Amino acid sequence: MFKKIVLLLITGVSVTSMGIAGCTTQQQDLEAQAKPPTLTGQTEAPAATTQPQERPGDVPYVPTPQPVVDAMLQVAKVGKNDVLYDLGSGDGRIVITAAQKYGTRGVGIDIDPERIQEANANAQKAGVTDRAQFRQQDLFKTDLSQATVITLYLLPEVNQKLRPELLKLKPGTRIVSHAFDMGDWQPQQTLQVDGKTIYYWVVPKEVPANLR
Ligand SMILES: C[S@@+](CC[C@H](N)C(=O)[O-])C[C@H]1O[C@@H](n2cnc3c(N)ncnc32)[C@H](O)[C@@H]1O
């Protein structure tokens, strides 16, 4: 009889603790899911959360030479209070350089999972994972409302398609493009670096009728 009671007690305790452990794990998972991604306070590189590529990209991968990256960041006068979005971020060099040199928080968007993995590895090597995030996303479906600076190295037709969305951003948002312009939207500045052209615009308060 005594043996039976002890056995019953042990079984009861084990079932209860499994229940508690299960609840705690589930609660932690839900908390993690509910937490919005943050750029501040992130201390480790995010786990590789890439998925198969949803569709072919609109632009092939060609990296911007480092002197051109440096000049793009200089012309936009990026600083530690900026939030930079690189649309089609490749190996992450623009976001990572901005984080390293100027303490800028940045988000790189790329449709290609290989590029995202490469950029995450590069951010980790550079020690800037607290300021640099990379997201596997279609740039046309990305919310850009938090950006104060946007960098591009795309193609003329992609810039044209993106233009109405860029003109809807907060007035004062700076946009820098390597190699390609925005058609009728005249740049505020154009510069040449190592034979490459860099274009610089600032989103105006009033969008001219011909650009709407
Ligand atoms: C010319 S590379 C520029 C890379 C980087 N910004 C740089 O300047 O070194 C263009 C990048 O855009 C990405 N891309 C193409 N279409 C895209 C789309 N619809 N959404 C997000 N990324 C895209 C490609 O995978 C590629 O990495």
JSON list of C-alpha atoms and ligand atoms in Angstrom, two decimals:
[
{"chain": "A", "resi": 1, "resn": "MET", "atom": "CA", "xyz": [0.00, 0.00, 0.00]},
{"chain": "A", "resi": 2, "resn": "PHE", "atom": "CA", "xyz": [2.77, 2.41, 1.04]},
{"chain": "A", "resi": 3, "resn": "LYS", "atom": "CA", "xyz": [4.65, 1.60, -2.21]},
{"chain": "A", "resi": 4, "resn": "LYS", "atom": "CA", "xyz": [1.47, 2.36, -4.23]},
{"chain": "A", "resi": 5, "resn": "ILE", "atom": "CA", "xyz": [1.05, 5.78, -2.54]},
{"chain": "A", "resi": 6, "resn": "VAL", "atom": "CA", "xyz": [4.71, 6.70, -3.20]},
{"chain": "A", "resi": 7, "resn": "LEU", "atom": "CA", "xyz": [4.36, 5.63, -6.84]},
{"chain": "A", "resi": 8, "resn": "LEU", "atom": "CA", "xyz": [1.19, 7.68, -7.25]},
{"chain": "A", "resi": 9, "resn": "LEU", "atom": "CA", "xyz": [2.87, 10.74, -5.68]},
{"chain": "A", "resi": 10, "resn": "ILE", "atom": "CA", "xyz": [5.93, 10.48, -7.99]},
{"chain": "A", "resi": 11, "resn": "THR", "atom": "CA", "xyz": [3.74, 10.17, -11.12]},
{"chain": "A", "resi": 12, "resn": "GLY", "atom": "CA", "xyz": [1.67, 13.18, -10.04]},
{"chain": "A", "resi": 13, "resn": "VAL", "atom": "CA", "xyz": [4.75, 15.39, -9.51]},
{"chain": "A", "resi": 14, "resn": "SER", "atom": "CA", "xyz": [6.27, 14.44, -12.91]},
{"chain": "A", "resi": 15, "resn": "VAL", "atom": "CA", "xyz": [3.07, 15.15, -14.85]},
{"chain": "A", "resi": 16, "resn": "THR", "atom": "CA", "xyz": [2.67, 18.55, -13.13]},
{"chain": "A", "resi": 17, "resn": "SER", "atom": "CA", "xyz": [6.25, 19.63, -13.81]},
{"chain": "A", "resi": 18, "resn": "MET", "atom": "CA", "xyz": [6.02, 18.57, -17.47]},
{"chain": "A", "resi": 19, "resn": "GLY", "atom": "CA", "xyz": [2.91, 20.72, -17.73]},
{"chain": "A", "resi": 20, "resn": "ILE", "atom": "CA", "xyz": [4.67, 23.72, -16.15]},
{"chain": "A", "resi": 21, "resn": "ALA", "atom": "CA", "xyz": [7.73, 23.28, -18.36]},
{"chain": "A", "resi": 22, "resn": "GLY", "atom": "CA", "xyz": [5.53, 22.98, -21.44]},
{"chain": "A", "resi": 23, "resn": "CYS", "atom": "CA", "xyz": [3.62, 26.13, -20.54]},
{"chain": "A", "resi": 24, "resn": "THR", "atom": "CA", "xyz": [6.81, 28.11, -19.88]},
{"chain": "A", "resi": 25, "resn": "THR", "atom": "CA", "xyz": [8.35, 27.11, -23.21]},
{"chain": "A", "resi": 26, "resn": "GLN", "atom": "CA", "xyz": [5.16, 27.94, -25.07]},
{"chain": "A", "resi": 27, "resn": "GLN", "atom": "CA", "xyz": [4.90, 31.27, -23.30]},
{"chain": "A", "resi": 28, "resn": "GLN", "atom": "CA", "xyz": [8.52, 32.13, -24.19]},
{"chain": "A", "resi": 29, "resn": "ASP", "atom": "CA", "xyz": [7.88, 31.22, -27.84]},
{"chain": "A", "resi": 30, "resn": "LEU", "atom": "CA", "xyz": [4.79, 33.41, -27.95]},
{"chain": "A", "resi": 31, "resn": "GLU", "atom": "CA", "xyz": [6.67, 36.27, -26.34]},
{"chain": "A", "resi": 32, "resn": "ALA", "atom": "CA", "xyz": [9.44, 35.92, -28.89]},
{"chain": "A", "resi": 33, "resn": "GLN", "atom": "CA", "xyz": [6.90, 35.95, -31.71]},
{"chain": "A", "resi": 34, "resn": "ALA", "atom": "CA", "xyz": [5.07, 38.97, -30.34]},
{"chain": "A", "resi": 35, "resn": "LYS", "atom": "CA", "xyz": [8.24, 41.02, -29.88]},
{"chain": "A", "resi": 36, "resn": "PRO", "atom": "CA", "xyz": [8.75, 43.37, -32.84]},
{"chain": "A", "resi": 37, "resn": "PRO", "atom": "CA", "xyz": [12.23, 43.20, -34.40]},
{"chain": "A", "resi": 38, "resn": "THR", "atom": "CA", "xyz": [14.39, 45.94, -32.95]},
{"chain": "A", "resi": 39, "resn": "LEU", "atom": "CA", "xyz": [17.60, 47.47, -34.11]},
{"chain": "A", "resi": 40, "resn": "THR", "atom": "CA", "xyz": [18.61, 48.69, -30.69]},
{"chain": "A", "resi": 41, "resn": "GLY", "atom": "CA", "xyz": [19.89, 46.37, -28.05]},
{"chain": "A", "resi": 42, "resn": "GLN", "atom": "CA", "xyz": [20.39, 43.51, -30.50]},
{"chain": "A", "resi": 43, "resn": "THR", "atom": "CA", "xyz": [23.63, 41.92, -29.41]},
{"chain": "A", "resi": 44, "resn": "GLU", "atom": "CA", "xyz": [23.91, 38.77, -31.47]},
{"chain": "A", "resi": 45, "resn": "ALA", "atom": "CA", "xyz": [23.57, 38.12, -35.16]},
{"chain": "A", "resi": 46, "resn": "PRO", "atom": "CA", "xyz": [20.04, 36.96, -35.87]},
{"chain": "A", "resi": 47, "resn": "ALA", "atom": "CA", "xyz": [19.69, 33.25, -36.59]},
{"chain": "A", "resi": 48, "resn": "ALA", "atom": "CA", "xyz": [19.73, 32.47, -40.30]},
{"chain": "A", "resi": 49, "resn": "THR", "atom": "CA", "xyz": [16.04, 32.90, -41.08]},
{"chain": "A", "resi": 50, "resn": "THR", "atom": "CA", "xyz": [16.10, 32.65, -44.82]},
{"chain": "A", "resi": 51, "resn": "GLN", "atom": "CA", "xyz": [13.50, 30.92, -46.96]},
{"chain": "A", "resi": 52, "resn": "PRO", "atom": "CA", "xyz": [13.55, 29.75, -50.56]},
{"chain": "A", "resi": 53, "resn": "GLN", "atom": "CA", "xyz": [13.57, 32.72, -52.94]},
{"chain": "A", "resi": 54, "resn": "GLU", "atom": "CA", "xyz": [9.95, 33.67, -53.78]},
{"chain": "A", "resi": 55, "resn": "ARG", "atom": "CA", "xyz": [10.69, 34.89, -57.33]},
{"chain": "A", "resi": 56, "resn": "PRO", "atom": "CA", "xyz": [13.69, 35.92, -59.43]},
{"chain": "A", "resi": 57, "resn": "GLY", "atom": "CA", "xyz": [15.20, 39.26, -58.49]},
{"chain": "A", "resi": 58, "resn": "ASP", "atom": "CA", "xyz": [14.78, 42.36, -60.65]},
{"chain": "A", "resi": 59, "resn": "VAL", "atom": "CA", "xyz": [18.51, 43.13, -60.65]},
{"chain": "A", "resi": 60, "resn": "PRO", "atom": "CA", "xyz": [21.55, 40.83, -60.72]},
{"chain": "A", "resi": 61, "resn": "TYR", "atom": "CA", "xyz": [24.05, 40.98, -57.88]},
{"chain": "A", "resi": 62, "resn": "VAL", "atom": "CA", "xyz": [26.96, 43.32, -58.58]},
{"chain": "A", "resi": 63, "resn": "PRO", "atom": "CA", "xyz": [28.66, 44.87, -55.55]},
{"chain": "A", "resi": 64, "resn": "THR", "atom": "CA", "xyz": [29.35, 48.61, -55.32]},
{"chain": "A", "resi": 65, "resn": "PRO", "atom": "CA", "xyz": [33.13, 49.25, -55.13]},
{"chain": "A", "resi": 66, "resn": "GLN", "atom": "CA", "xyz": [34.16, 50.37, -51.63]},
{"chain": "A", "resi": 67, "resn": "PRO", "atom": "CA", "xyz": [35.28, 53.92, -52.63]},
{"chain": "A", "resi": 68, "resn": "VAL", "atom": "CA", "xyz": [31.84, 54.43, -54.18]},
{"chain": "A", "resi": 69, "resn": "VAL", "atom": "CA", "xyz": [30.15, 53.11, -51.00]},
{"chain": "A", "resi": 70, "resn": "ASP", "atom": "CA", "xyz": [32.19, 55.61, -48.96]},
{"chain": "A", "resi": 71, "resn": "ALA", "atom": "CA", "xyz": [31.24, 58.50, -51.26]},
{"chain": "A", "resi": 72, "resn": "MET", "atom": "CA", "xyz": [27.53, 57.52, -51.19]},
{"chain": "A", "resi": 73, "resn": "LEU", "atom": "CA", "xyz": [27.54, 57.68, -47.40]},
{"chain": "A", "resi": 74, "resn": "GLN", "atom": "CA", "xyz": [29.47, 60.96, -47.40]},
{"chain": "A", "resi": 75, "resn": "VAL", "atom": "CA", "xyz": [27.14, 62.71, -49.84]},
{"chain": "A", "resi": 76, "resn": "ALA", "atom": "CA", "xyz": [24.12, 61.69, -47.71]},
{"chain": "A", "resi": 77, "resn": "LYS", "atom": "CA", "xyz": [25.98, 62.84, -44.55]},
{"chain": "A", "resi": 78, "resn": "VAL", "atom": "CA", "xyz": [24.83, 59.74, -42.66]},
{"chain": "A", "resi": 79, "resn": "GLY", "atom": "CA", "xyz": [25.12, 59.84, -38.90]},
{"chain": "A", "resi": 80, "resn": "LYS", "atom": "CA", "xyz": [24.24, 57.90, -35.79]},
{"chain": "A", "resi": 81, "resn": "ASN", "atom": "CA", "xyz": [20.68, 59.24, -35.72]},
{"chain": "A", "resi": 82, "resn": "ASP", "atom": "CA", "xyz": [19.91, 57.97, -39.21]},
{"chain": "A", "resi": 83, "resn": "VAL", "atom": "CA", "xyz": [18.09, 54.81, -40.20]},
{"chain": "A", "resi": 84, "resn": "LEU", "atom": "CA", "xyz": [19.47, 53.67, -43.54]},
{"chain": "A", "resi": 85, "resn": "TYR", "atom": "CA", "xyz": [17.70, 51.20, -45.84]},
{"chain": "A", "resi": 86, "resn": "ASP", "atom": "CA", "xyz": [19.72, 49.64, -48.66]},
{"chain": "A", "resi": 87, "resn": "LEU", "atom": "CA", "xyz": [17.23, 48.24, -51.18]},
{"chain": "A", "resi": 88, "resn": "GLY", "atom": "CA", "xyz": [18.87, 45.19, -52.74]},
{"chain": "A", "resi": 89, "resn": "SER", "atom": "CA", "xyz": [21.63, 44.99, -50.14]},
{"chain": "A", "resi": 90, "resn": "GLY", "atom": "CA", "xyz": [23.83, 42.27, -51.64]},
{"chain": "A", "resi": 91, "resn": "ASP", "atom": "CA", "xyz": [26.67, 41.34, -49.27]},
{"chain": "A", "resi": 92, "resn": "GLY", "atom": "CA", "xyz": [25.61, 44.14, -46.91]},
{"chain": "A", "resi": 93, "resn": "ARG", "atom": "CA", "xyz": [28.58, 46.44, -47.53]},
{"chain": "A", "resi": 94, "resn": "ILE", "atom": "CA", "xyz": [26.63, 49.74, -47.54]},
{"chain": "A", "resi": 95, "resn": "VAL", "atom": "CA", "xyz": [24.73, 49.03, -44.30]},
{"chain": "A", "resi": 96, "resn": "ILE", "atom": "CA", "xyz": [27.84, 47.56, -42.63]},
{"chain": "A", "resi": 97, "resn": "THR", "atom": "CA", "xyz": [30.13, 50.46, -43.65]},
{"chain": "A", "resi": 98, "resn": "ALA", "atom": "CA", "xyz": [27.57, 53.00, -42.37]},
{"chain": "A", "resi": 99, "resn": "ALA", "atom": "CA", "xyz": [27.33, 51.14, -39.05]},
{"chain": "A", "resi": 100, "resn": "GLN", "atom": "CA", "xyz": [31.13, 50.85, -38.69]},
{"chain": "A", "resi": 101, "resn": "LYS", "atom": "CA", "xyz": [32.13, 54.36, -39.73]},
{"chain": "A", "resi": 102, "resn": "TYR", "atom": "CA", "xyz": [29.19, 56.45, -38.54]},
{"chain": "A", "resi": 103, "resn": "GLY", "atom": "CA", "xyz": [27.30, 54.32, -35.99]},
{"chain": "A", "resi": 104, "resn": "THR", "atom": "CA", "xyz": [24.26, 54.38, -38.30]},
{"chain": "A", "resi": 105, "resn": "ARG", "atom": "CA", "xyz": [21.46, 51.87, -37.77]},
{"chain": "A", "resi": 106, "resn": "GLY", "atom": "CA", "xyz": [20.66, 50.15, -41.01]},
{"chain": "A", "resi": 107, "resn": "VAL", "atom": "CA", "xyz": [18.43, 47.59, -42.66]},
{"chain": "A", "resi": 108, "resn": "GLY", "atom": "CA", "xyz": [19.45, 45.69, -45.77]},
{"chain": "A", "resi": 109, "resn": "ILE", "atom": "CA", "xyz": [16.69, 44.22, -47.92]},
{"chain": "A", "resi": 110, "resn": "ASP", "atom": "CA", "xyz": [17.43, 41.48, -50.42]},
{"chain": "A", "resi": 111, "resn": "ILE", "atom": "CA", "xyz": [15.24, 38.94, -52.17]},
{"chain": "A", "resi": 112, "resn": "ASP", "atom": "CA", "xyz": [18.07, 36.42, -52.46]},
{"chain": "A", "resi": 113, "resn": "PRO", "atom": "CA", "xyz": [18.58, 34.19, -49.37]},
{"chain": "A", "resi": 114, "resn": "GLU", "atom": "CA", "xyz": [22.27, 33.64, -50.21]},
{"chain": "A", "resi": 115, "resn": "ARG", "atom": "CA", "xyz": [22.91, 37.39, -50.08]},
{"chain": "A", "resi": 116, "resn": "ILE", "atom": "CA", "xyz": [21.12, 37.65, -46.72]},
{"chain": "A", "resi": 117, "resn": "GLN", "atom": "CA", "xyz": [23.22, 34.85, -45.23]},
{"chain": "A", "resi": 118, "resn": "GLU", "atom": "CA", "xyz": [26.39, 36.44, -46.60]},
{"chain": "A", "resi": 119, "resn": "ALA", "atom": "CA", "xyz": [25.42, 39.88, -45.27]},
{"chain": "A", "resi": 120, "resn": "ASN", "atom": "CA", "xyz": [24.60, 38.48, -41.82]},
{"chain": "A", "resi": 121, "resn": "ALA", "atom": "CA", "xyz": [27.99, 36.71, -41.72]},
{"chain": "A", "resi": 122, "resn": "ASN", "atom": "CA", "xyz": [29.74, 39.93, -42.79]},
{"chain": "A", "resi": 123, "resn": "ALA", "atom": "CA", "xyz": [27.90, 41.97, -40.15]},
{"chain": "A", "resi": 124, "resn": "GLN", "atom": "CA", "xyz": [28.96, 39.49, -37.51]},
{"chain": "A", "resi": 125, "resn": "LYS", "atom": "CA", "xyz": [32.62, 39.62, -38.66]},
{"chain": "A", "resi": 126, "resn": "ALA", "atom": "CA", "xyz": [32.47, 43.41, -38.59]},
{"chain": "A", "resi": 127, "resn": "GLY", "atom": "CA", "xyz": [30.94, 43.39, -35.09]},
{"chain": "A", "resi": 128, "resn": "VAL", "atom": "CA", "xyz": [27.96, 45.54, -36.06]},
{"chain": "A", "resi": 129, "resn": "THR", "atom": "CA", "xyz": [25.01, 43.20, -35.52]},
{"chain": "A", "resi": 130, "resn": "ASP", "atom": "CA", "xyz": [23.59, 45.60, -32.94]},
{"chain": "A", "resi": 131, "resn": "ARG", "atom": "CA", "xyz": [23.10, 48.19, -35.71]},
{"chain": "A", "resi": 132, "resn": "ALA", "atom": "CA", "xyz": [22.82, 46.23, -38.95]},
{"chain": "A", "resi": 133, "resn": "GLN", "atom": "CA", "xyz": [19.89, 43.98, -39.84]},
{"chain": "A", "resi": 134, "resn": "PHE", "atom": "CA", "xyz": [19.26, 42.06, -43.03]},
{"chain": "A", "resi": 135, "resn": "ARG", "atom": "CA", "xyz": [15.82, 40.95, -44.15]},
{"chain": "A", "resi": 136, "resn": "GLN", "atom": "CA", "xyz": [14.91, 38.62, -46.97]},
{"chain": "A", "resi": 137, "resn": "GLN", "atom": "CA", "xyz": [12.17, 40.61, -48.65]},
{"chain": "A", "resi": 138, "resn": "ASP", "atom": "CA", "xyz": [11.01, 42.00, -51.96]},
{"chain": "A", "resi": 139, "resn": "LEU", "atom": "CA", "xyz": [12.02, 45.66, -51.97]},
{"chain": "A", "resi": 140, "resn": "PHE", "atom": "CA", "xyz": [8.68, 46.56, -53.58]},
{"chain": "A", "resi": 141, "resn": "LYS", "atom": "CA", "xyz": [6.84, 45.12, -50.56]},
{"chain": "A", "resi": 142, "resn": "THR", "atom": "CA", "xyz": [9.04, 46.74, -47.92]},
{"chain": "A", "resi": 143, "resn": "ASP", "atom": "CA", "xyz": [7.75, 49.36, -45.50]},
{"chain": "A", "resi": 144, "resn": "LEU", "atom": "CA", "xyz": [10.21, 52.25, -45.84]},
{"chain": "A", "resi": 145, "resn": "SER", "atom": "CA", "xyz": [8.47, 54.65, -43.48]},
{"chain": "A", "resi": 146, "resn": "GLN", "atom": "CA", "xyz": [11.24, 54.45, -40.83]},
{"chain": "A", "resi": 147, "resn": "ALA", "atom": "CA", "xyz": [14.04, 55.32, -43.27]},
{"chain": "A", "resi": 148, "resn": "THR", "atom": "CA", "xyz": [15.87, 58.63, -43.16]},
{"chain": "A", "resi": 149, "resn": "VAL", "atom": "CA", "xyz": [18.35, 57.54, -45.85]},
{"chain": "A", "resi": 150, "resn": "ILE", "atom": "CA", "xyz": [17.80, 55.11, -48.73]},
{"chain": "A", "resi": 151, "resn": "THR", "atom": "CA", "xyz": [20.59, 53.70, -50.88]},
{"chain": "A", "resi": 152, "resn": "LEU", "atom": "CA", "xyz": [20.11, 52.01, -54.25]},
{"chain": "A", "resi": 153, "resn": "TYR", "atom": "CA", "xyz": [22.16, 50.20, -56.84]},
{"chain": "A", "resi": 154, "resn": "LEU", "atom": "CA", "xyz": [19.42, 48.82, -59.01]},
{"chain": "A", "resi": 155, "resn": "LEU", "atom": "CA", "xyz": [18.48, 49.45, -62.67]},
{"chain": "A", "resi": 156, "resn": "PRO", "atom": "CA", "xyz": [16.86, 52.45, -64.41]},
{"chain": "A", "resi": 157, "resn": "GLU", "atom": "CA", "xyz": [13.45, 50.77, -64.79]},
{"chain": "A", "resi": 158, "resn": "VAL", "atom": "CA", "xyz": [13.51, 49.59, -61.16]},
{"chain": "A", "resi": 159, "resn": "ASN", "atom": "CA", "xyz": [14.34, 53.13, -59.96]},
{"chain": "A", "resi": 160, "resn": "GLN", "atom": "CA", "xyz": [11.45, 54.47, -62.07]},
{"chain": "A", "resi": 161, "resn": "LYS", "atom": "CA", "xyz": [9.02, 51.94, -60.61]},
{"chain": "A", "resi": 162, "resn": "LEU", "atom": "CA", "xyz": [10.21, 52.76, -57.08]},
{"chain": "A", "resi": 163, "resn": "ARG", "atom": "CA", "xyz": [10.08, 56.55, -57.57]},
{"chain": "A", "resi": 164, "resn": "PRO", "atom": "CA", "xyz": [6.40, 57.15, -56.59]},
{"chain": "A", "resi": 165, "resn": "GLU", "atom": "CA", "xyz": [6.98, 55.21, -53.34]},
{"chain": "A", "resi": 166, "resn": "LEU", "atom": "CA", "xyz": [10.14, 57.18, -52.56]},
{"chain": "A", "resi": 167, "resn": "LEU", "atom": "CA", "xyz": [8.34, 60.47, -53.17]},
{"chain": "A", "resi": 168, "resn": "LYS", "atom": "CA", "xyz": [5.71, 59.47, -50.56]},
{"chain": "A", "resi": 169, "resn": "LEU", "atom": "CA", "xyz": [8.37, 59.24, -47.84]},
{"chain": "A", "resi": 170, "resn": "LYS", "atom": "CA", "xyz": [8.90, 61.84, -45.11]},
{"chain": "A", "resi": 171, "resn": "PRO", "atom": "CA", "xyz": [10.10, 65.14, -46.61]},
{"chain": "A", "resi": 172, "resn": "GLY", "atom": "CA", "xyz": [13.82, 65.37, -46.00]},
{"chain": "A", "resi": 173, "resn": "THR", "atom": "CA", "xyz": [14.48, 61.66, -46.55]},
{"chain": "A", "resi": 174, "resn": "ARG", "atom": "CA", "xyz": [17.78, 61.40, -48.46]},
{"chain": "A", "resi": 175, "resn": "ILE", "atom": "CA", "xyz": [18.17, 59.03, -51.39]},
{"chain": "A", "resi": 176, "resn": "VAL", "atom": "CA", "xyz": [21.45, 58.00, -53.00]},
{"chain": "A", "resi": 177, "resn": "SER", "atom": "CA", "xyz": [21.73, 55.90, -56.12]},
{"chain": "A", "resi": 178, "resn": "HIS", "atom": "CA", "xyz": [24.81, 54.33, -57.62]},
{"chain": "A", "resi": 179, "resn": "ALA", "atom": "CA", "xyz": [24.85, 54.50, -61.43]},
{"chain": "A", "resi": 180, "resn": "PHE", "atom": "CA", "xyz": [21.19, 55.17, -62.23]},
{"chain": "A", "resi": 181, "resn": "ASP", "atom": "CA", "xyz": [19.02, 58.27, -62.09]},
{"chain": "A", "resi": 182, "resn": "MET", "atom": "CA", "xyz": [15.26, 58.73, -61.56]},
{"chain": "A", "resi": 183, "resn": "GLY", "atom": "CA", "xyz": [14.21, 60.07, -64.96]},
{"chain": "A", "resi": 184, "resn": "ASP", "atom": "CA", "xyz": [12.46, 63.45, -64.58]},
{"chain": "A", "resi": 185, "resn": "TRP", "atom": "CA", "xyz": [13.26, 63.75, -60.87]},
{"chain": "A", "resi": 186, "resn": "GLN", "atom": "CA", "xyz": [16.36, 65.88, -61.06]},
{"chain": "A", "resi": 187, "resn": "PRO", "atom": "CA", "xyz": [19.06, 65.04, -58.50]},
{"chain": "A", "resi": 188, "resn": "GLN", "atom": "CA", "xyz": [20.24, 67.68, -56.07]},
{"chain": "A", "resi": 189, "resn": "GLN", "atom": "CA", "xyz": [23.81, 66.53, -56.56]},
{"chain": "A", "resi": 190, "resn": "THR", "atom": "CA", "xyz": [25.69, 64.28, -58.98]},
{"chain": "A", "resi": 191, "resn": "LEU", "atom": "CA", "xyz": [29.26, 63.14, -58.44]},
{"chain": "A", "resi": 192, "resn": "GLN", "atom": "CA", "xyz": [31.81, 60.94, -60.13]},
{"chain": "A", "resi": 193, "resn": "VAL", "atom": "CA", "xyz": [33.95, 58.49, -58.15]},
{"chain": "A", "resi": 194, "resn": "ASP", "atom": "CA", "xyz": [36.34, 56.10, -59.87]},
{"chain": "A", "resi": 195, "resn": "GLY", "atom": "CA", "xyz": [34.40, 56.46, -63.10]},
{"chain": "A", "resi": 196, "resn": "LYS", "atom": "CA", "xyz": [31.02, 55.71, -61.43]},
{"chain": "A", "resi": 197, "resn": "THR", "atom": "CA", "xyz": [28.17, 58.19, -61.08]},
{"chain": "A", "resi": 198, "resn": "ILE", "atom": "CA", "xyz": [26.39, 58.82, -57.78]},
{"chain": "A", "resi": 199, "resn": "TYR", "atom": "CA", "xyz": [23.02, 60.64, -57.68]},
{"chain": "A", "resi": 200, "resn": "TYR", "atom": "CA", "xyz": [21.61, 62.35, -54.58]},
{"chain": "A", "resi": 201, "resn": "TRP", "atom": "CA", "xyz": [18.02, 63.51, -53.95]},
{"chain": "A", "resi": 202, "resn": "VAL", "atom": "CA", "xyz": [16.07, 64.81, -50.96]},
{"chain": "A", "resi": 203, "resn": "VAL", "atom": "CA", "xyz": [12.32, 64.06, -50.78]},
{"chain": "A", "resi": 204, "resn": "PRO", "atom": "CA", "xyz": [10.60, 67.45, -51.16]},
{"chain": "A", "resi": 205, "resn": "LYS", "atom": "CA", "xyz": [7.70, 68.77, -49.07]},
{"chain": "A", "resi": 206, "resn": "GLU", "atom": "CA", "xyz": [5.67, 69.42, -52.21]},
{"chain": "A", "resi": 207, "resn": "VAL", "atom": "CA", "xyz": [5.96, 66.82, -54.94]},
{"chain": "A", "resi": 208, "resn": "PRO", "atom": "CA", "xyz": [5.88, 68.50, -58.38]},
{"chain": "A", "resi": 209, "resn": "ALA", "atom": "CA", "xyz": [2.85, 67.46, -60.46]},
{"chain": "A", "resi": 210, "resn": "ASN", "atom": "CA", "xyz": [4.99, 65.87, -63.20]},
{"chain": "A", "resi": 211, "resn": "LEU", "atom": "CA", "xyz": [6.49, 63.42, -60.68]},
{"chain": "A", "resi": 212, "resn": "ARG", "atom": "CA", "xyz": [3.28, 62.23, -59.04]},
{"chain": "B", "resi": 1, "resn": "LIG", "atom": "C1", "xyz": [23.41, 45.46, -58.03]},
{"chain": "B", "resi": 1, "resn": "LIG", "atom": "S1", "xyz": [23.20, 44.57, -56.52]},
{"chain": "B", "resi": 1, "resn": "LIG", "atom": "C2", "xyz": [23.55, 45.82, -55.32]},
{"chain": "B", "resi": 1, "resn": "LIG", "atom": "C3", "xyz": [24.11, 45.27, -54.01]},
{"chain": "B", "resi": 1, "resn": "LIG", "atom": "C4", "xyz": [24.46, 46.32, -52.95]},
{"chain": "B", "resi": 1, "resn": "LIG", "atom": "N1", "xyz": [23.37, 47.26, -52.73]},
{"chain": "B", "resi": 1, "resn": "LIG", "atom": "C5", "xyz": [25.68, 47.09, -53.36]},
{"chain": "B", "resi": 1, "resn": "LIG", "atom": "O1", "xyz": [25.51, 48.23, -53.82]},
{"chain": "B", "resi": 1, "resn": "LIG", "atom": "O2", "xyz": [26.79, 46.57, -53.22]},
{"chain": "B", "resi": 1, "resn": "LIG", "atom": "C6", "xyz": [21.41, 44.41, -56.49]},
{"chain": "B", "resi": 1, "resn": "LIG", "atom": "C7", "xyz": [20.85, 43.50, -55.41]},
{"chain": "B", "resi": 1, "resn": "LIG", "atom": "O3", "xyz": [19.43, 43.62, -55.45]},
{"chain": "B", "resi": 1, "resn": "LIG", "atom": "C8", "xyz": [18.86, 42.37, -55.11]},
{"chain": "B", "resi": 1, "resn": "LIG", "atom": "N2", "xyz": [17.48, 42.38, -55.63]},
{"chain": "B", "resi": 1, "resn": "LIG", "atom": "C9", "xyz": [17.07, 42.28, -56.91]},
{"chain": "B", "resi": 1, "resn": "LIG", "atom": "N3", "xyz": [15.73, 42.39, -56.99]},
{"chain": "B", "resi": 1, "resn": "LIG", "atom": "C10", "xyz": [15.27, 42.56, -55.74]},
{"chain": "B", "resi": 1, "resn": "LIG", "atom": "C11", "xyz": [13.97, 42.75, -55.17]},
{"chain": "B", "resi": 1, "resn": "LIG", "atom": "N4", "xyz": [12.86, 42.78, -55.91]},
{"chain": "B", "resi": 1, "resn": "LIG", "atom": "N5", "xyz": [13.88, 42.88, -53.83]},
{"chain": "B", "resi": 1, "resn": "LIG", "atom": "C12", "xyz": [14.98, 42.85, -53.05]},
{"chain": "B", "resi": 1, "resn": "LIG", "atom": "N6", "xyz": [16.23, 42.68, -53.54]},
{"chain": "B", "resi": 1, "resn": "LIG", "atom": "C13", "xyz": [16.38, 42.55, -54.85]},
{"chain": "B", "resi": 1, "resn": "LIG", "atom": "C14", "xyz": [19.78, 41.36, -55.76]},
{"chain": "B", "resi": 1, "resn": "LIG", "atom": "O4", "xyz": [19.66, 40.08, -55.15]},
{"chain": "B", "resi": 1, "resn": "LIG", "atom": "C15", "xyz": [21.15, 42.02, -55.55]},
{"chain": "B", "resi": 1, "resn": "LIG", "atom": "O5", "xyz": [21.77, 41.55, -54.37]}
]
